[in-house]
Amino acid sequence: MARGQRKAIEDKITEKEELIQALKTRLKAEQSELDALYKEKRDRDLEGLNQMIASSGLDLEEAASALQEYIQARQIQQPA
């Protein structure tokens, strides 16, 4: 019983190469989308911090100094 013409190995290789290239393209697009989402999250977080600092009446240096003091105190309380 004839099964039909079998694909030449060269055709199979070409198909796999094309599939791999398509997957690489898709992966690159998905990575770009993920990077954009991370950037959007970072921007939202920074905007929240900016609003908090503005509403506190502190300037950026004062807020940074207060945060640094908090971090140092926390590290003393919880040594690594």
XYZ file of N, CA, C and O in Angstrom:
320
model
N 0.843 -1.173 0.000
C 0.000 0.000 0.000
C 0.894 1.245 0.000
O 1.753 1.390 0.853
N 0.675 2.124 -0.919
C 1.502 3.323 -1.034
C 1.088 4.330 0.030
O -0.096 4.531 0.292
N 2.086 4.951 0.631
C 1.833 5.930 1.686
C 1.937 7.359 1.168
O 1.816 8.299 1.910
N 2.184 7.531 -0.067
C 2.408 8.867 -0.600
C 3.893 9.160 -0.583
O 4.692 8.432 -0.005
N 4.244 10.210 -1.236
C 5.663 10.550 -1.329
C 6.153 11.078 0.017
O 5.522 11.925 0.629
N 7.272 10.540 0.464
C 7.858 10.992 1.718
C 8.612 12.289 1.475
O 9.209 12.483 0.430
N 8.552 13.156 2.434
C 9.249 14.428 2.302
C 10.752 14.194 2.322
O 11.257 13.385 3.102
N 11.401 14.908 1.489
C 12.858 14.836 1.482
C 13.372 15.448 2.781
O 12.753 16.348 3.352
N 14.490 14.958 3.241
C 15.066 15.456 4.490
C 15.346 16.949 4.402
O 15.198 17.685 5.384
N 15.697 17.426 3.217
C 15.958 18.849 3.032
C 14.699 19.679 3.288
O 14.758 20.760 3.871
N 13.542 19.162 2.859
C 12.279 19.850 3.110
C 11.953 19.901 4.594
O 11.473 20.915 5.117
N 12.211 18.805 5.278
C 11.968 18.768 6.719
C 12.869 19.760 7.439
O 12.433 20.460 8.371
N 14.125 19.820 7.016
C 15.063 20.768 7.632
C 14.584 22.196 7.402
O 14.559 23.011 8.325
N 14.185 22.496 6.189
C 13.700 23.836 5.861
C 12.485 24.200 6.701
O 12.389 25.318 7.231
N 11.559 23.269 6.839
C 10.368 23.523 7.651
C 10.730 23.814 9.102
O 10.166 24.722 9.724
N 11.660 23.045 9.651
C 12.063 23.255 11.050
C 12.777 24.589 11.207
O 12.568 25.303 12.197
N 13.609 24.938 10.240
C 14.296 26.227 10.311
C 13.297 27.379 10.274
O 13.427 28.355 11.012
N 12.293 27.252 9.417
C 11.261 28.280 9.333
C 10.456 28.359 10.631
O 10.131 29.448 11.108
N 10.144 27.213 11.196
C 9.411 27.187 12.458
C 10.230 27.843 13.569
O 9.705 28.671 14.335
N 11.487 27.495 13.639
C 12.359 28.073 14.667
C 12.468 29.579 14.484
O 12.403 30.343 15.459
N 12.605 30.037 13.258
C 12.686 31.479 13.008
C 11.395 32.181 13.417
O 11.417 33.256 14.017
N 10.261 31.558 13.111
C 8.973 32.140 13.505
C 8.862 32.207 15.032
O 8.372 33.198 15.586
N 9.323 31.173 15.713
C 9.276 31.167 17.175
C 10.211 32.227 17.755
O 9.874 32.885 18.747
N 11.370 32.401 17.151
C 12.295 33.440 17.608
C 11.674 34.820 17.445
O 11.786 35.675 18.328
N 11.001 35.029 16.329
C 10.336 36.304 16.085
C 9.243 36.535 17.127
O 9.117 37.620 17.687
N 8.480 35.507 17.394
C 7.407 35.608 18.394
C 7.981 35.878 19.777
O 7.472 36.708 20.531
N 9.051 35.172 20.116
C 9.688 35.359 21.417
C 10.209 36.790 21.559
O 10.039 37.416 22.616
N 10.786 37.315 20.502
C 11.284 38.688 20.540
C 10.135 39.670 20.749
O 10.246 40.608 21.543
N 9.019 39.453 20.071
C 7.851 40.321 20.235
C 7.291 40.221 21.650
O 6.934 41.235 22.261
N 7.216 39.009 22.177
C 6.693 38.819 23.541
C 7.622 39.475 24.556
O 7.170 40.070 25.535
N 8.943 39.365 24.350
C 9.906 39.986 25.256
C 9.764 41.506 25.227
O 9.818 42.160 26.266
N 9.545 42.058 24.043
C 9.341 43.510 23.926
C 8.096 43.941 24.683
O 8.091 44.971 25.371
N 7.032 43.147 24.572
C 5.795 43.453 25.287
C 6.006 43.371 26.795
O 5.537 44.234 27.544
N 6.729 42.358 27.243
C 7.023 42.214 28.667
C 7.863 43.385 29.166
O 7.592 43.943 30.237
N 8.860 43.777 28.389
C 9.687 44.923 28.770
C 8.848 46.185 28.892
O 9.041 46.986 29.815
N 7.906 46.376 27.971
C 7.028 47.546 28.021
C 6.155 47.511 29.276
O 5.919 48.554 29.910
N 5.680 46.329 29.655
C 4.876 46.199 30.868
C 5.696 46.509 32.117
O 5.219 47.179 33.044
N 6.940 46.026 32.160
C 7.823 46.349 33.287
C 8.056 47.854 33.373
O 8.043 48.442 34.459
N 8.261 48.492 32.222
C 8.488 49.936 32.205
C 7.242 50.672 32.690
O 7.333 51.614 33.486
N 6.078 50.235 32.232
C 4.836 50.863 32.673
C 4.657 50.729 34.178
O 4.283 51.686 34.866
N 4.961 49.541 34.726
C 4.846 49.328 36.173
C 5.820 50.226 36.926
O 5.471 50.862 37.919
N 7.064 50.293 36.432
C 8.067 51.137 37.072
C 7.621 52.597 37.058
O 7.732 53.303 38.065
N 7.109 53.046 35.906
C 6.654 54.431 35.805
C 5.502 54.715 36.770
O 5.465 55.780 37.399
N 4.570 53.773 36.912
C 3.461 53.953 37.860
C 3.972 54.001 39.296
O 3.514 54.812 40.108
N 4.908 53.098 39.609
C 5.476 53.081 40.961
C 6.189 54.402 41.257
O 6.034 54.971 42.341
N 6.957 54.873 40.291
C 7.680 56.133 40.486
C 6.716 57.308 40.619
O 6.944 58.216 41.430
N 5.642 57.286 39.852
C 4.646 58.347 39.959
C 3.997 58.332 41.343
O 3.774 59.384 41.947
N 3.734 57.146 41.855
C 3.179 57.041 43.211
C 4.125 57.595 44.256
O 3.716 58.325 45.169
N 5.399 57.258 44.122
C 6.389 57.802 45.059
C 6.495 59.321 44.918
O 6.604 60.039 45.917
N 6.476 59.789 43.692
C 6.553 61.230 43.444
C 5.383 61.958 44.109
O 5.571 63.000 44.743
N 4.177 61.396 43.979
C 3.002 62.012 44.602
C 3.106 61.987 46.124
O 2.730 62.943 46.798
N 3.632 60.872 46.659
C 3.782 60.767 48.107
C 4.774 61.812 48.621
O 4.527 62.480 49.631
N 5.877 61.961 47.916
C 6.879 62.946 48.322
C 6.297 64.359 48.229
O 6.460 65.170 49.146
N 5.600 64.635 47.143
C 5.018 65.968 46.955
C 3.997 66.284 48.039
O 3.966 67.400 48.571
N 3.166 65.304 48.389
C 2.134 65.558 49.398
C 2.720 65.651 50.813
O 2.087 66.219 51.704
N 3.923 65.117 51.008
C 4.540 65.158 52.333
C 5.178 66.502 52.631
O 5.473 66.813 53.786
N 5.418 67.287 51.593
C 6.069 68.578 51.799
C 7.582 68.481 51.827
O 8.270 69.483 51.994
N 8.108 67.272 51.675
C 9.564 67.095 51.640
C 10.074 67.346 50.234
O 9.364 67.113 49.255
N 11.327 67.805 50.153
C 11.929 67.852 48.827
C 12.605 66.501 48.583
O 12.660 65.642 49.470
N 13.099 66.303 47.402
C 13.642 65.006 47.023
C 14.821 64.592 47.902
O 14.922 63.431 48.308
N 15.692 65.524 48.219
C 16.852 65.202 49.067
C 16.417 64.774 50.457
O 16.974 63.829 51.025
N 15.437 65.461 51.022
C 14.939 65.103 52.349
C 14.302 63.715 52.343
O 14.522 62.919 53.259
N 13.526 63.432 51.320
C 12.883 62.125 51.211
C 13.926 61.026 51.034
O 13.830 59.964 51.659
N 14.933 61.273 50.208
C 15.985 60.285 50.000
C 16.754 60.042 51.294
O 17.092 58.897 51.624
N 17.023 61.099 52.032
C 17.734 60.972 53.298
C 16.908 60.173 54.308
O 17.430 59.288 55.001
N 15.622 60.462 54.384
C 14.745 59.734 55.304
C 14.673 58.257 54.933
O 14.722 57.379 55.807
N 14.589 57.989 53.647
C 14.538 56.600 53.194
C 15.853 55.882 53.495
O 15.857 54.723 53.932
N 16.968 56.556 53.295
C 18.274 55.953 53.584
C 18.405 55.633 55.071
O 18.888 54.571 55.451
N 17.946 56.545 55.928
C 17.980 56.301 57.372
C 17.121 55.086 57.730
O 17.516 54.255 58.553
N 15.956 54.990 57.125
C 15.064 53.864 57.377
C 15.731 52.547 56.962
O 15.687 51.556 57.694
N 16.345 52.550 55.796
C 17.013 51.342 55.295
C 18.139 50.922 56.228
O 18.278 49.743 56.567
N 18.940 51.887 56.682
C 20.041 51.569 57.588
C 19.526 51.027 58.914
O 20.065 50.048 59.449
N 18.485 51.626 59.445
C 17.916 51.151 60.711
C 17.359 49.742 60.547
O 17.510 48.887 61.432
N 16.730 49.488 59.448
C 16.157 48.161 59.190
C 17.246 47.107 59.050
O 17.089 45.979 59.521
N 18.354 47.463 58.409
C 19.455 46.512 58.242
C 20.093 46.169 59.581
O 20.513 45.046 59.807
N 20.139 47.134 60.499
C 20.677 46.886 61.830
C 19.760 45.933 62.592
O 20.224 45.022 63.272
N 18.445 46.107 62.436
C 17.473 45.270 63.128
C 17.417 43.859 62.563
O 17.148 42.907 63.272
N 17.674 43.724 61.250
C 17.588 42.432 60.595
C 18.895 42.132 59.853
O 18.944 42.236 58.632
N 19.932 41.730 60.581
C 21.195 41.460 59.897
C 21.045 40.283 58.918
O 20.276 39.357 59.150
N 21.794 40.383 57.840
C 21.701 39.360 56.783
C 22.202 38.043 57.188
O 22.863 37.589 57.891
